[in-house]
């Protein structure tokens, strides 16, 4: 059957011409296919190997070529390209498959249905930077001639199903010692065509591979040969490790990538219409695990992840639209080296030899970028800052938990971007919790505002930076709320509140010796603190940078404590705080123009509860002064162009020196410091320790001022003018609690003349309770004399120690050192007395000093004064006490009330007592400011007991005074020319001299003289007219008086006398009153005896009595001590009465029943050594033992027995006076001490009778 059909077909072909032609054509085609199937593979193989080897210069081999002509499919197996040395293969391809279409024949262009490349393997080696092992191939290809056909049309082609499978690439980079391996390379291009028929056909190419273990995958759609050439590419990268590529970063970039992984999922779109390309990018990019270092290998920038969500990025149109950028776990390491260079991420160092000052070539002006960021966030960031360039050591700061966010970012700005930031700061020597920093605000390219909040920032963090300008370390905690603003070039900062708590300056650890607040007496201060403040608060601050202006609303300092001290060499404490100044800059550089000075305004400054310790070791003795409770308020301070407006100031403080109660000082007024210092206000000072400043003037004094408290209430004005200071003071002042004593080691005479001292070493010299000057007005102006007005002066409770030295000089003249020398230099020569008398007119004619001070004093009041007087001019020495001095001095002045007149004379009234027995009255007129001294005074003294004046009588008469009273009326008048006229009327009552004194300068028959001078009543009345010139340095008023008395005694020897005497009937002239041992109290028996004596004296008015007390120290000391013990017990009873609200004066003597309890209380309160029990408490003792211990603790002063004898005499005299015996008939004789060892001793007071 089959054979039949074949035969039919053959017959048909034979009989039909077209059939025969078709048969032949088919036979030829089959023959060609067969020929091509047999011939093309070996020919193609040889041609490929020959031409490829010639073109590449490398040996190219092909294992096998297959060709199917009926389907136009060709396959190349085992394609290999040898390496440069020919020992290995550099490129190997397992299989290349091509499926061509017959359309290629009539379209005259290749139409390929499929192209597939399987398992290509390529080996590449970089032998040197920029050189590879295939450079020879590139050079050979570059040398081949290029075709020149300017009119050539683009090659027409249509390629389908382009695929590469299983590709691999090994890249050996010997420059960095790394090998990169690409595996699983897959490339799919389903369709590429530039035929008109295929312009709307879309293709979806794909690229995928693994590089060093990181997957990379893409997918795309494109119509590249359509008119708009629209292309879309999806790029996916998963876990692409960037670490192996760190070696390819140029060495001039100071950043080294240690690790990092890239993930990407991007969509890229491309279009081009009318020659305008358009590239769009969207999707997301993520970098994570990034670690970088600087060139030295130190950490620089690390972060956990950086994620960018791109919405629409069109780089060709300069448009960037980003949805969000999130940066997680950022750790930035910032460092500044010793040279001051800062290592910042991405900051490249200039290449060697590059001109650092060269300006970059300006880029062409392109369209501005348009950027929109929906949100930018930084999360959990850390910034480490290390600064090794500081002289005070390395600074190390850390910002942790850094959170930052910005949103609504658009460039160019159409609206302000919003941002906020928060972090925690720590580092340095700061301890405790980290500080918190928060920032929030908005900004544009020309404007910005930000609100900043700082909490708990330790000032210890700034220690390394302050070490270059401040040796002590600064401690404190900063809290602040401030705002920052920018408008163009104008920048400003506004501080709503700024607070520094626990602020302190601490002694540097390197300093071995520091004078701290604690060593200055501030016990609750920190151990090493030099200055402290509980809190510093600043509010409403505005800083304007272009205007260089600072405005502060309020500055409050709470409880600051500061030590101000000066070392013995004169350096202030703050000089020790400052480091040594750096060397001066080179003079070769021109000085930069000085910027405009800053302007400063301060509305209010307040200091509350301040303490100030002042120590000055540079004075002659250390000065120590403490101010506590200091309150300061200052208002409206302004500094502008070197001028400071007057500031309203209110100051109040307690000022203390030593352990005394502190005084108070306050000021309220204005203070201006520039251009000249000016102070005007009201000052109130109470009991300010003026004596604390005595060391500054002690070198000019022969005395020590132990205590002096100054007070003032009034107005003060001080202006520092060009010609000198102008001072005006008006108010009331006082100098209280003054105590002045002679120095322990300084003689009054600086030159050592006579070796005299101002007083005994350490002896009290001056003392007063209060010296008050009211209505004081002081005015001092340049070119004008000092004007001093005092409306009223009061001196109370004063004491003066006055000594007349052997040469007649008074000690108070030598309070100031060098005073004696100045007076000797200023004194006239010996013949000046005559010149003073004859040349008075010449002296008066001398012109007055126009700069002499103008002094006016109002009334001066003296109250309760006393003077202890000693005269060493006389041998033996003499001392006297003046007490209860009270009086007044009316107004006086240093200038005449009328031109050409005499100075105003002041009325003087003074009363007191001499030696505690005589009354003293002084009245008259004087002017202590007049030159020479002007006075006209009268004095009266009544009933002065004369026995203490025995030294004078021994010197001039050779006899001591046993008894006597002196009354005196004196008058002195000094004329303006220095001439003195005086009258002295002395009345002596019952003067009795003792026996002659052996060795006395003179010996006169004084007893006979008394008898001759006294009248029958025993009264001596003497008038002594005296005259002389005070200008004569040889004139001595005291010497003149005593010489006149001596002359009267000599003249009275020749006068008759009489002597009357009377005695008691049947009694001796002398009687005695017995006393209990150690006591000066009269018992009943003594009072009965004295009553009888008083009766006899009243019956005999011509009689007088002298009472002399006796005592024996050895026999009476024990009894004296027992009486003192009794007084202690009596004092306890008075104390108990006072506590009970009763009057101490009404307390009855201690009874025997009360004695034991009161004795026990006196023993308990006694300050003495007592027996104690096991726990250290005083034992309870029997009454006898307590008495014995108390008696043992009572000391007997050296003059106790002498005082006891005197008290007995006074007790007898006073009792007789109380019994109506006239006081002028009663006398107290010299006290007597009974020698020890004489039997029959009885304590007593002896009475001696004599006629009046």
Tab-separated table of C-alpha atoms in Angstrom, residues 134-282:
chain	number	residue	atom	x	y	z
A	134	UNK	CA	42.877	41.777	31.258
A	135	UNK	CA	44.532	45.136	30.528
A	136	UNK	CA	46.282	43.516	27.520
A	137	UNK	CA	42.906	42.590	26.029
A	138	UNK	CA	41.594	46.139	26.464
A	139	UNK	CA	44.725	47.614	24.946
A	140	UNK	CA	44.462	45.262	21.931
A	141	UNK	CA	40.843	46.084	21.334
A	142	UNK	CA	41.561	49.789	21.627
A	143	UNK	CA	44.164	49.527	18.842
A	144	UNK	CA	41.751	48.050	16.311
A	145	UNK	CA	40.541	50.476	13.573
A	146	UNK	CA	37.070	51.886	13.868
A	147	UNK	CA	34.566	52.018	11.063
A	148	UNK	CA	33.680	55.439	9.780
A	149	UNK	CA	30.174	55.787	8.518
A	150	UNK	CA	28.617	59.030	9.546
A	151	UNK	CA	25.392	58.192	7.735
A	152	UNK	CA	25.118	54.713	9.250
A	153	UNK	CA	21.651	53.892	10.337
A	154	UNK	CA	21.017	52.124	13.642
A	155	UNK	CA	21.171	48.358	13.430
A	156	UNK	CA	17.713	46.833	13.268
A	157	UNK	CA	17.178	43.826	15.457
A	158	UNK	CA	14.612	41.876	17.361
A	159	UNK	CA	15.800	39.739	20.269
A	160	UNK	CA	13.550	37.507	22.344
A	161	UNK	CA	14.068	35.452	25.455
A	162	UNK	CA	17.571	36.573	26.336
A	163	UNK	CA	18.709	34.568	29.365
A	164	UNK	CA	21.886	33.942	31.374
A	165	UNK	CA	21.889	31.160	33.934
A	166	UNK	CA	24.350	30.092	36.649
A	167	UNK	CA	26.903	32.817	36.060
A	168	UNK	CA	29.912	33.248	38.358
A	169	UNK	CA	32.609	35.893	38.789
A	170	UNK	CA	35.703	35.726	41.018
A	171	UNK	CA	37.385	39.076	41.589
A	172	UNK	CA	40.763	38.836	43.277
A	173	UNK	CA	41.825	42.294	44.503
A	174	UNK	CA	45.427	41.939	45.487
A	175	UNK	CA	45.714	45.648	46.352
A	176	UNK	CA	43.571	45.127	49.459
A	177	UNK	CA	43.975	41.374	49.835
A	178	UNK	CA	40.323	40.524	49.292
A	179	UNK	CA	38.481	38.114	46.969
A	180	UNK	CA	34.923	38.881	45.915
A	181	UNK	CA	32.738	36.080	44.640
A	182	UNK	CA	29.589	36.538	42.568
A	183	UNK	CA	27.439	33.454	42.244
A	184	UNK	CA	24.086	32.527	40.797
A	185	UNK	CA	24.113	35.286	38.240
A	186	UNK	CA	20.874	35.355	36.304
A	187	UNK	CA	19.915	37.798	33.606
A	188	UNK	CA	16.546	37.642	31.836
A	189	UNK	CA	15.651	39.946	28.927
A	190	UNK	CA	12.434	38.544	27.415
A	191	UNK	CA	12.303	40.952	24.501
A	192	UNK	CA	14.331	43.724	22.857
A	193	UNK	CA	13.269	45.208	19.524
A	194	UNK	CA	13.505	48.386	17.508
A	195	UNK	CA	11.199	47.256	14.752
A	196	UNK	CA	8.174	49.414	14.139
A	197	UNK	CA	5.888	46.498	14.559
A	198	UNK	CA	7.210	45.768	18.025
A	199	UNK	CA	7.259	49.252	19.529
A	200	UNK	CA	4.378	48.652	21.913
A	201	UNK	CA	5.572	45.293	23.125
A	202	UNK	CA	6.624	45.333	26.813
A	203	UNK	CA	9.426	43.269	28.233
A	204	UNK	CA	10.167	42.282	31.829
A	205	UNK	CA	13.932	41.847	32.277
A	206	UNK	CA	15.407	40.487	35.482
A	207	UNK	CA	18.794	40.598	37.142
A	208	UNK	CA	19.642	38.429	40.152
A	209	UNK	CA	22.853	37.262	41.828
A	210	UNK	CA	24.590	36.678	45.102
A	211	UNK	CA	27.659	38.758	45.884
A	212	UNK	CA	29.747	37.499	48.760
A	213	UNK	CA	26.685	35.741	50.071
A	214	UNK	CA	24.334	38.721	49.662
A	215	UNK	CA	21.349	38.301	47.379
A	216	UNK	CA	20.501	40.864	44.695
A	217	UNK	CA	17.362	40.648	42.543
A	218	UNK	CA	15.624	42.946	40.068
A	219	UNK	CA	12.640	42.966	37.844
A	220	UNK	CA	11.830	45.504	35.159
A	221	UNK	CA	9.532	46.431	32.335
A	222	UNK	CA	10.653	48.582	29.452
A	223	UNK	CA	9.773	49.805	26.015
A	224	UNK	CA	13.179	51.288	25.205
A	225	UNK	CA	12.505	51.673	21.549
A	226	UNK	CA	9.154	53.362	21.893
A	227	UNK	CA	9.190	57.101	21.434
A	228	UNK	CA	9.073	57.831	25.194
A	229	UNK	CA	11.433	54.899	25.966
A	230	UNK	CA	9.496	54.118	29.137
A	231	UNK	CA	11.397	51.794	31.470
A	232	UNK	CA	10.560	50.437	34.897
A	233	UNK	CA	13.082	48.514	36.987
A	234	UNK	CA	12.460	46.814	40.319
A	235	UNK	CA	15.734	46.514	42.249
A	236	UNK	CA	15.860	44.192	45.269
A	237	UNK	CA	18.983	43.768	47.359
A	238	UNK	CA	18.901	41.591	50.458
A	239	UNK	CA	21.821	41.515	52.929
A	240	UNK	CA	24.499	42.987	50.660
A	241	UNK	CA	27.681	43.077	52.770
A	242	UNK	CA	29.653	46.271	52.166
A	243	UNK	CA	32.559	45.352	54.442
A	244	UNK	CA	34.644	43.614	51.808
A	245	UNK	CA	34.586	46.751	49.680
A	246	UNK	CA	36.103	49.005	52.347
A	247	UNK	CA	39.492	48.744	50.719
A	248	UNK	CA	38.241	50.666	47.685
A	249	UNK	CA	37.677	53.874	49.635
A	250	UNK	CA	40.365	56.381	48.580
A	251	UNK	CA	43.143	56.800	51.138
A	252	UNK	CA	42.606	60.548	51.259
A	253	UNK	CA	39.174	59.974	52.743
A	254	UNK	CA	39.681	59.670	56.553
A	255	UNK	CA	36.914	57.097	56.926
A	256	UNK	CA	37.337	53.339	56.921
A	257	UNK	CA	34.312	51.083	56.544
A	258	UNK	CA	34.599	48.049	58.773
A	259	UNK	CA	31.195	46.528	58.239
A	260	UNK	CA	27.799	47.271	56.802
A	261	UNK	CA	24.914	45.550	55.122
A	262	UNK	CA	22.724	47.037	52.377
A	263	UNK	CA	19.096	46.138	51.746
A	264	UNK	CA	17.209	47.804	48.942
A	265	UNK	CA	13.813	47.502	47.323
A	266	UNK	CA	13.723	50.204	44.666
A	267	UNK	CA	11.674	50.952	41.634
A	268	UNK	CA	13.414	52.959	38.911
A	269	UNK	CA	11.451	54.494	36.076
A	270	UNK	CA	12.835	56.146	32.935
A	271	UNK	CA	11.105	58.108	30.167
A	272	UNK	CA	12.342	60.412	27.475
A	273	UNK	CA	10.124	62.648	25.397
A	274	UNK	CA	11.338	65.400	23.130
A	275	UNK	CA	14.959	64.835	24.187
A	276	UNK	CA	14.024	65.462	27.865
A	277	UNK	CA	15.017	62.450	29.969
A	278	UNK	CA	13.145	61.705	33.136
A	279	UNK	CA	14.379	59.341	35.814
A	280	UNK	CA	12.232	58.452	38.809
A	281	UNK	CA	13.269	56.478	41.896
A	282	UNK	CA	10.991	55.170	44.612
